mmCIF file of C-alpha atoms in Angstrom:
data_model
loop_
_atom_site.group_PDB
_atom_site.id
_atom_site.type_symbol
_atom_site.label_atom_id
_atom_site.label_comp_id
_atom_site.label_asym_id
_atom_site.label_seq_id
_atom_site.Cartn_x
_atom_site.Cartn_y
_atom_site.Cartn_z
ATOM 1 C CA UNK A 1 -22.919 -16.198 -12.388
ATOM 2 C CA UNK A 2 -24.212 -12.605 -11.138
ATOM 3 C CA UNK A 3 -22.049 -9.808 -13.436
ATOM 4 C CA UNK A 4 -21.314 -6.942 -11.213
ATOM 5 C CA UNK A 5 -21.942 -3.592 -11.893
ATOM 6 C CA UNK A 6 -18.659 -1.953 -14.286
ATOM 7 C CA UNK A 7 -17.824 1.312 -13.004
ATOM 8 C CA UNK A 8 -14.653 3.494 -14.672
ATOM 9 C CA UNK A 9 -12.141 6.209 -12.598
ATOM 10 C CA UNK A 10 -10.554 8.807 -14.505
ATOM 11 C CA UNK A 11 -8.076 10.119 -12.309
ATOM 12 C CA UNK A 12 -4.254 10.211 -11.253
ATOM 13 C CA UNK A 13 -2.094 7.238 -9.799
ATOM 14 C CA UNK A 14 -1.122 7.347 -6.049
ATOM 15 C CA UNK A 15 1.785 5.109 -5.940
ATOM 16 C CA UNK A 16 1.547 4.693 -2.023
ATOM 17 C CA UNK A 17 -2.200 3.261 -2.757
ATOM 18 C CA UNK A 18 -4.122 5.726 -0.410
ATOM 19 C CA UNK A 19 -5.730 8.058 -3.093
ATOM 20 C CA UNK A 20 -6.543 8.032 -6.735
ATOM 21 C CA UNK A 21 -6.812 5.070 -9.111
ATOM 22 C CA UNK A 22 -5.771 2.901 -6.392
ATOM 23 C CA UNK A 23 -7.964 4.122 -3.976
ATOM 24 C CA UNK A 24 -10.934 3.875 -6.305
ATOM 25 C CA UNK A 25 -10.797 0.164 -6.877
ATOM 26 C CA UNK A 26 -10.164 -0.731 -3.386
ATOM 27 C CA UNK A 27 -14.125 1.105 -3.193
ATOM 28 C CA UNK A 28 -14.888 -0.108 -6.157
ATOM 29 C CA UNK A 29 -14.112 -3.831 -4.795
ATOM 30 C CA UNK A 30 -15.765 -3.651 -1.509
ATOM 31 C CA UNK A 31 -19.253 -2.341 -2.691
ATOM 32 C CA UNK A 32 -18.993 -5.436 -5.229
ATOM 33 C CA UNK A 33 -18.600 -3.079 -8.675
ATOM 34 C CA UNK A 34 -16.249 -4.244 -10.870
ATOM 35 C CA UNK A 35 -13.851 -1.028 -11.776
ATOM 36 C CA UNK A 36 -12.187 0.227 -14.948
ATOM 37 C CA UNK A 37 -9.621 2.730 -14.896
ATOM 38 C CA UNK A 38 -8.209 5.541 -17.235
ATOM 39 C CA UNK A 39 -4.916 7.215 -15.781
ATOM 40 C CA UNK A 40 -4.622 10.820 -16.031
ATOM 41 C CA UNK A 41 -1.100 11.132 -14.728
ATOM 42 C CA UNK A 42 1.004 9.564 -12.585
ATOM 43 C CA UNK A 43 2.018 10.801 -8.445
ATOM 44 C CA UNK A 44 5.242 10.103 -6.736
ATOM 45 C CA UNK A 45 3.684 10.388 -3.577
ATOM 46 C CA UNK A 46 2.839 9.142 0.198
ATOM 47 C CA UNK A 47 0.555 10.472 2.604
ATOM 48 C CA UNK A 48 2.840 12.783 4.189
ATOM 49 C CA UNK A 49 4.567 14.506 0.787
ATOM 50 C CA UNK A 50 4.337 15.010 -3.076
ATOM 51 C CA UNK A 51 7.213 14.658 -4.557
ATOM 52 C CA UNK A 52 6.088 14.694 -8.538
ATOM 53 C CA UNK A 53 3.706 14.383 -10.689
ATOM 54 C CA UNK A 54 3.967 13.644 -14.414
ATOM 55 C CA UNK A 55 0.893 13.577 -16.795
ATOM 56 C CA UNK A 56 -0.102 10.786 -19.222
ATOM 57 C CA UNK A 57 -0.033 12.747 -22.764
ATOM 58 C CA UNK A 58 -3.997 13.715 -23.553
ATOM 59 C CA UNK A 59 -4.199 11.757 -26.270
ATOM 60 C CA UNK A 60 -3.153 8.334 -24.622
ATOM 61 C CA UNK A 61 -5.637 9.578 -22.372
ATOM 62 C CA UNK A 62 -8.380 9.212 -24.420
ATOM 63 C CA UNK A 63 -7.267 6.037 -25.983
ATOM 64 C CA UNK A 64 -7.385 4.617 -22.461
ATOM 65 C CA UNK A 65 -11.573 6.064 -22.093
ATOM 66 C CA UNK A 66 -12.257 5.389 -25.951
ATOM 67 C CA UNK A 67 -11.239 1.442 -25.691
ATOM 68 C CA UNK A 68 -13.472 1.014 -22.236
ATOM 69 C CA UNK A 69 -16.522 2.766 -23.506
ATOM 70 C CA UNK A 70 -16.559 0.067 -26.975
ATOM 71 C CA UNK A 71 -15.667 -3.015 -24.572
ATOM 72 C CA UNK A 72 -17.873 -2.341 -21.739
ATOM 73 C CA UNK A 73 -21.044 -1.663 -20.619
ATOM 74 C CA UNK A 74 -20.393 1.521 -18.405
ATOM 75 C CA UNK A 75 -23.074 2.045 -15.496
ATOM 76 C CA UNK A 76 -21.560 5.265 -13.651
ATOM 77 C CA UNK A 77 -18.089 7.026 -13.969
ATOM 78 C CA UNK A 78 -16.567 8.768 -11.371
ATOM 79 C CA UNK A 79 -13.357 11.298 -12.345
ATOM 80 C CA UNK A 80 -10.679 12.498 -9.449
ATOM 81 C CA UNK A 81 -7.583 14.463 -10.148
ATOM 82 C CA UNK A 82 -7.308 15.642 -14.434
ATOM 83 C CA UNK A 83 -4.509 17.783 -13.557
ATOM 84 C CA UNK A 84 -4.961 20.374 -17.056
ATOM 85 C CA UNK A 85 -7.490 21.866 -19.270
ATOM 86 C CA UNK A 86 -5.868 19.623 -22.002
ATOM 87 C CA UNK A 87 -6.676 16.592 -20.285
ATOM 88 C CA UNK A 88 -10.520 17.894 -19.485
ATOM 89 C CA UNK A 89 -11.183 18.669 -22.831
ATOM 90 C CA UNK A 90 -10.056 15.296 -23.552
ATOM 91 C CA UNK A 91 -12.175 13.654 -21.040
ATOM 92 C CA UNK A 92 -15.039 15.561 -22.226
ATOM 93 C CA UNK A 93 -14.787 15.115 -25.906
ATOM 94 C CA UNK A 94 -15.814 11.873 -25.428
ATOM 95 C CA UNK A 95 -18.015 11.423 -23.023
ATOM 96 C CA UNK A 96 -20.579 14.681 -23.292
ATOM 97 C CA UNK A 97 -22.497 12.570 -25.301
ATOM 98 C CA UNK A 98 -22.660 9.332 -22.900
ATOM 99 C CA UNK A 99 -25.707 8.864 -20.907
ATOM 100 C CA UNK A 100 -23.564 7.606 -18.167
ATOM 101 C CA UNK A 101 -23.625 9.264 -14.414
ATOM 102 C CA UNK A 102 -20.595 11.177 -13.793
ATOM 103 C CA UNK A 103 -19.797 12.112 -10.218
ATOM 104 C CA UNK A 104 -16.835 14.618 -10.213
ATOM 105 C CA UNK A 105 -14.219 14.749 -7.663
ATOM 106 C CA UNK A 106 -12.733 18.159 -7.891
ATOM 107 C CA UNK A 107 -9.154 17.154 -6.674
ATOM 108 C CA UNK A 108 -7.025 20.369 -6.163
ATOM 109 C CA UNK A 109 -4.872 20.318 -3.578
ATOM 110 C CA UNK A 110 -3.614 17.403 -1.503
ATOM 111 C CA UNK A 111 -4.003 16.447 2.104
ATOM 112 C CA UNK A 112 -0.329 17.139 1.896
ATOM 113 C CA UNK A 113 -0.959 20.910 0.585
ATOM 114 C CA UNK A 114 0.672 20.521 -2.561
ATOM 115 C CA UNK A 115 -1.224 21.663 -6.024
ATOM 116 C CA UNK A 116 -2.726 18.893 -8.260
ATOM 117 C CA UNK A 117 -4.841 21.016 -10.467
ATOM 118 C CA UNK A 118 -3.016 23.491 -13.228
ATOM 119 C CA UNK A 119 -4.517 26.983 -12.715
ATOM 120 C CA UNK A 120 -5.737 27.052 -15.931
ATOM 121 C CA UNK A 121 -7.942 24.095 -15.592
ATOM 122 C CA UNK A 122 -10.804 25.491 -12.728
ATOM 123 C CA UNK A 123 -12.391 26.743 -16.649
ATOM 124 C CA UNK A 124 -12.412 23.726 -18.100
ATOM 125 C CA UNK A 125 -14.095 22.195 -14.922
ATOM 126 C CA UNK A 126 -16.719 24.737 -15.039
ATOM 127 C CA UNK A 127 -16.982 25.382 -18.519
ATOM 128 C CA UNK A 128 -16.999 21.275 -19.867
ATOM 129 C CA UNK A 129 -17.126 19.062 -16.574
ATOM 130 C CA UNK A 130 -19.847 20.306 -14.368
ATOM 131 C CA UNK A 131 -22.724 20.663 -16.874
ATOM 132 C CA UNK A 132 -22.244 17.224 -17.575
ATOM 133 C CA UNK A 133 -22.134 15.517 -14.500
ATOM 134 C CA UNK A 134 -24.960 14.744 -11.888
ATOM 135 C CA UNK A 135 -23.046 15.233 -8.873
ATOM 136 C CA UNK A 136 -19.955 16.827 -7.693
ATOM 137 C CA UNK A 137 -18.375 16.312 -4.202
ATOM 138 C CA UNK A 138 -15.595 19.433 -3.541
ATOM 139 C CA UNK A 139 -14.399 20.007 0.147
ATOM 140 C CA UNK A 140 -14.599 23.353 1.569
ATOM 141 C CA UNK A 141 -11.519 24.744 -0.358
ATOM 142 C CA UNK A 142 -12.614 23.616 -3.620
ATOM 143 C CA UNK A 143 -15.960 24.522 -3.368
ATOM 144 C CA UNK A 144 -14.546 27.729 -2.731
ATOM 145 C CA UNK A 145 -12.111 27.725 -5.826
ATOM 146 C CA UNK A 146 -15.431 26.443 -7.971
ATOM 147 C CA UNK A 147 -17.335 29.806 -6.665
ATOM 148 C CA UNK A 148 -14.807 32.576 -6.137
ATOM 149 C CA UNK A 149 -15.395 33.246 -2.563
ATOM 150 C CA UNK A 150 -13.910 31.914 0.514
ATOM 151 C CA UNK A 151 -16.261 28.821 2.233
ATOM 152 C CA UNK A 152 -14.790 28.104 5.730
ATOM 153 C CA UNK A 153 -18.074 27.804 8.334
ATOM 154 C CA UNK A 154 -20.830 25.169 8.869
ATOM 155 C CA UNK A 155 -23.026 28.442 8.269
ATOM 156 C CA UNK A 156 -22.070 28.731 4.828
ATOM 157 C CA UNK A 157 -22.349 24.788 3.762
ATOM 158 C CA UNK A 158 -26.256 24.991 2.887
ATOM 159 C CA UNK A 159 -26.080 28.311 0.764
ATOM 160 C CA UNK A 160 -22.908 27.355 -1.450
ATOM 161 C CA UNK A 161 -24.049 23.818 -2.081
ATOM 162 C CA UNK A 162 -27.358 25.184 -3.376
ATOM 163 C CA UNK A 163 -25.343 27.779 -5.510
ATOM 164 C CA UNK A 164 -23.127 25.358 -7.072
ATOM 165 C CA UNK A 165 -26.093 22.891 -7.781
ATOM 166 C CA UNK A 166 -28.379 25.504 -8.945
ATOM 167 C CA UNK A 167 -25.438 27.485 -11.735
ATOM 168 C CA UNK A 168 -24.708 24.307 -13.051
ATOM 169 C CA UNK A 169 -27.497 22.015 -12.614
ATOM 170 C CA UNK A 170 -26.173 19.118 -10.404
ATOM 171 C CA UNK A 171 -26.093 17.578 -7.663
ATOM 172 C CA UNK A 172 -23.666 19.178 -4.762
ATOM 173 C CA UNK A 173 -22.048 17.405 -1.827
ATOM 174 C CA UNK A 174 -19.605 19.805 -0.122
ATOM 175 C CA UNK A 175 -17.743 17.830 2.235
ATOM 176 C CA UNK A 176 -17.281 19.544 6.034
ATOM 177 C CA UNK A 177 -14.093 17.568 7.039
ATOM 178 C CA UNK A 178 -11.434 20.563 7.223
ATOM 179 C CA UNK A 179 -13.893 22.303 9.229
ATOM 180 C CA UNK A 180 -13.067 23.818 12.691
ATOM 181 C CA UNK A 181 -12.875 21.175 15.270
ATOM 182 C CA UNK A 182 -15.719 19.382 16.486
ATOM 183 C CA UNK A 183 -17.894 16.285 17.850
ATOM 184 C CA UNK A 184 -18.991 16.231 14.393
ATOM 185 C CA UNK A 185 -18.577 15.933 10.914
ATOM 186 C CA UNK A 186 -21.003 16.933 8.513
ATOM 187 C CA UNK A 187 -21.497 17.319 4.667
ATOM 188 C CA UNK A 188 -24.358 19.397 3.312
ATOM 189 C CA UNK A 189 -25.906 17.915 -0.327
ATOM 190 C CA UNK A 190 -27.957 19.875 -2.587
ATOM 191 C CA UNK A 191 -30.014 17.224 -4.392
ATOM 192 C CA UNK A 192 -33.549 17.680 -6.532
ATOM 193 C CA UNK A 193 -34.209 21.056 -4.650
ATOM 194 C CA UNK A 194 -33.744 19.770 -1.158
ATOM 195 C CA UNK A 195 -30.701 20.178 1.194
ATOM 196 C CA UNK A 196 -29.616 17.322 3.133
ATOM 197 C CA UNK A 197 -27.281 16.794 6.220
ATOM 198 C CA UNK A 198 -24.994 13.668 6.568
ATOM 199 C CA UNK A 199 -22.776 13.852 9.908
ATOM 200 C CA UNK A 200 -20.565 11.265 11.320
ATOM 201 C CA UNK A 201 -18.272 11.828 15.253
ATOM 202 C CA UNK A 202 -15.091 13.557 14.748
ATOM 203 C CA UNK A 203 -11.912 10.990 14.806
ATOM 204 C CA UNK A 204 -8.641 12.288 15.524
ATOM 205 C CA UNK A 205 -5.955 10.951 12.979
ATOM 206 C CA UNK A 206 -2.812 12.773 11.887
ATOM 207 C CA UNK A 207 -3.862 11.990 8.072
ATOM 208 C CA UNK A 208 -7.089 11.890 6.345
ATOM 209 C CA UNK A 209 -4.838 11.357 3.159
ATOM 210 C CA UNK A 210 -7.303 9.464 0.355
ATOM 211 C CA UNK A 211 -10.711 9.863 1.722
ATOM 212 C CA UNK A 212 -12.215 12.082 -0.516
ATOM 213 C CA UNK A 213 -11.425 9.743 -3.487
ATOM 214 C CA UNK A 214 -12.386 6.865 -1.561
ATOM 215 C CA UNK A 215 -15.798 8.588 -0.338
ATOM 216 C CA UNK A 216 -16.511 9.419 -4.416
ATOM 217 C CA UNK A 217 -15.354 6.129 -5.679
ATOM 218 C CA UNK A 218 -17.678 4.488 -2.612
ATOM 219 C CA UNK A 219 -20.899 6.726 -4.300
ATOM 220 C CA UNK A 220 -19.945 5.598 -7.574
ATOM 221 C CA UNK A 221 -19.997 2.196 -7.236
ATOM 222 C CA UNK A 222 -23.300 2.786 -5.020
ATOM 223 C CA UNK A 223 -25.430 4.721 -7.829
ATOM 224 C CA UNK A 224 -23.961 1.636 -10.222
ATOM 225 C CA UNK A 225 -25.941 -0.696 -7.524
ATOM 226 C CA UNK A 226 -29.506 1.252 -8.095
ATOM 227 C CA UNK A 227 -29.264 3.664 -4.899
ATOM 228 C CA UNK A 228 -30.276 7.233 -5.078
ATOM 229 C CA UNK A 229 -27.885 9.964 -4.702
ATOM 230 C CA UNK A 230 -28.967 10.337 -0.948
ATOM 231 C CA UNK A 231 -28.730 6.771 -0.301
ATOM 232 C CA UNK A 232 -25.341 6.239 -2.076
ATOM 233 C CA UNK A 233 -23.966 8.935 -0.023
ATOM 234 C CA UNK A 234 -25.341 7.998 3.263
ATOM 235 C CA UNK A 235 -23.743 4.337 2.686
ATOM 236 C CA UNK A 236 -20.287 5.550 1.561
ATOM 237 C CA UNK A 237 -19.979 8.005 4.646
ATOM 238 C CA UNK A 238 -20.751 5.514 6.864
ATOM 239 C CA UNK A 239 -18.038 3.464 5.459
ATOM 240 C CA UNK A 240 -15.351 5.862 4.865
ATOM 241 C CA UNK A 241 -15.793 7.090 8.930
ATOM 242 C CA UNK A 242 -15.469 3.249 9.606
ATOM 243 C CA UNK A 243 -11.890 3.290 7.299
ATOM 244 C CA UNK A 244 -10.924 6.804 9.094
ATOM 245 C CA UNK A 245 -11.436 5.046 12.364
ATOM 246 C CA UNK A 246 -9.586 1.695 12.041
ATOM 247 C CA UNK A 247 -7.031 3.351 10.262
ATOM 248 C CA UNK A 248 -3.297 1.921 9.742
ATOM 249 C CA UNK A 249 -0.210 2.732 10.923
ATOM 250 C CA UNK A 250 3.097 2.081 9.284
ATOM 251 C CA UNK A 251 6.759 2.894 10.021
ATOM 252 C CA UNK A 252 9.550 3.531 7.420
ATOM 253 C CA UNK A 253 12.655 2.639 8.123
ATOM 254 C CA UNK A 254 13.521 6.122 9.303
ATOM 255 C CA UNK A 255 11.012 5.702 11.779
ATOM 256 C CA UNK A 256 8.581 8.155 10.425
ATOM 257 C CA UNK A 257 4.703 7.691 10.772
ATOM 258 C CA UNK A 258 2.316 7.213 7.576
ATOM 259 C CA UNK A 259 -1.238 6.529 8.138
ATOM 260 C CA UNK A 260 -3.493 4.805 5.737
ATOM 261 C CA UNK A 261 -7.159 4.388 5.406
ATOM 262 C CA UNK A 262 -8.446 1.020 6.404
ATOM 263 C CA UNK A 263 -10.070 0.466 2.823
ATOM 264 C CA UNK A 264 -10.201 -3.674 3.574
ATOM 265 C CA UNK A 265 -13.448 -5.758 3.797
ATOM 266 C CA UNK A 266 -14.054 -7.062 7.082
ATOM 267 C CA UNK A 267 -13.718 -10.479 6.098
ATOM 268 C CA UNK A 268 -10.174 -10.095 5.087
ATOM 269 C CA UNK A 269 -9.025 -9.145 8.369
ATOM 270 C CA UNK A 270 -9.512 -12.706 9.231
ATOM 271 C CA UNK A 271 -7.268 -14.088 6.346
#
């Protein structure tokens, strides 16, 4: 029987299964990667609100990594939200000397707007992450956080993607979706010297809660597969715009609307 590609998230659980761990394996599943997961904290949350967040103890932490790197056969790692320098510098202590991919999802701030990222851990991500990782894929706001100045225009996606490939020598995808309105979408990648453009039609949803885990997770499993950086990128945006566009909506029972991506295969939708 084929054995699929293993593939491990580091990152915080979203107990309404739009972001995060959650999120991750749902990619994980559909690109046919089989996915491992080490939780960095866990998230009282739903699309629309954060309501707590309470971290898994560092050191459990790294039991969680430390058991999956003996027992399996690790062919890319992705990491989303690490929520402290404490729980960096225990992601990093053990795998700095892995020669595993590591794509790095800078989660620090919700869709939502609340913080997921202590203040004090931007240094750790700079200092420890980044110059061990091949690619990292911050929106605008985050790339902006990772280089001290404020990125807000299409103008400005080419020259800060090159900056934050070239200081910490990396790949860069800086993802365009909170820009201004438009027909378009489009993230900018610094990769091997050479800027790229990826742009998918604009869709109009009242929550885009989850898709930049679920566009990492989608790489990760990707480069696990044999596809180039450009390649695994091109293949996850295509099918993240697919789950932004057939997204679901559900009612609570006060009536209130939560949208969710539309992270299924499309054979299950005939089950």
């Amino acid at each position: 029987m084929h054995k699929p590609p293993v593939v491990l998230s580091i990152a915080g659980s979203d107990c309404s299964s739009g972001a995060g761990i959650q999120a991750d394996l749902k990619a994980f599943s559909y690109f046919g990667t089989h996915g491992l997961t080490a939780i960095t904290c866990v998230v009282a949350e739903t699309p629309n609100e954060v309501i707590s967040i309470h971290p898994v103890p560092p050191a459990v932490l790294q039991d969680q990594i430390r058991i999956l790197l003996e027992t399996y056969q690790i062919k890319a790692i992705k990491t989303g939200m690490l929520y402290s320098k404490q729980h960096i510098v225990a992601i990093t202590e053990l795998l700095q000397q892995q020669p595993i991919p590591i794509i790095v999802d800078p989660v620090m701030v919700a869709s939502s707007g609340a913080h997921l990222l202590k203040d004090d851990a931007v240094e750790a991500y700079v200092s420890r992450l980044l110059p061990i990782a091949q690619l990292v894929t911050p929106n605008l706001a985050e790339a902006s956080v990772l280089l001290g100045q404020d990125i807000v225009q299409l103008e400005q996606m080419d020259d800060a993607a090159q900056e934050i490939g070239s200081i910490y020598n990396i790949s860069c995808l800086i993802k365009g979706g909170h820009l201004p309105a438009g027909n378009e979408r489009i993230d900018v990648l610094w990769h091997e010297g050479k800027i790229h453009h990826f742009s998918a039609p604009t869709v109009e949803i009242n929550s885009t809660h989850g898709t930049g885990c679920t566009l990492s997770a989608a790489i990760t499993a990707n480069l696990s597969r044999g596809l180039s950086i450009p390649e695994a990128i091109q293949t996850a945006k295509h099918w993240v715009h697919s789950a932004i566009s057939e997204s679901f909506q559900f009612s609570s029972p006060d009536g209130e609307q939560v949208q969710a991506l539309n992270q299924l295969s499309p054979d299950s939708l005939n089950l």
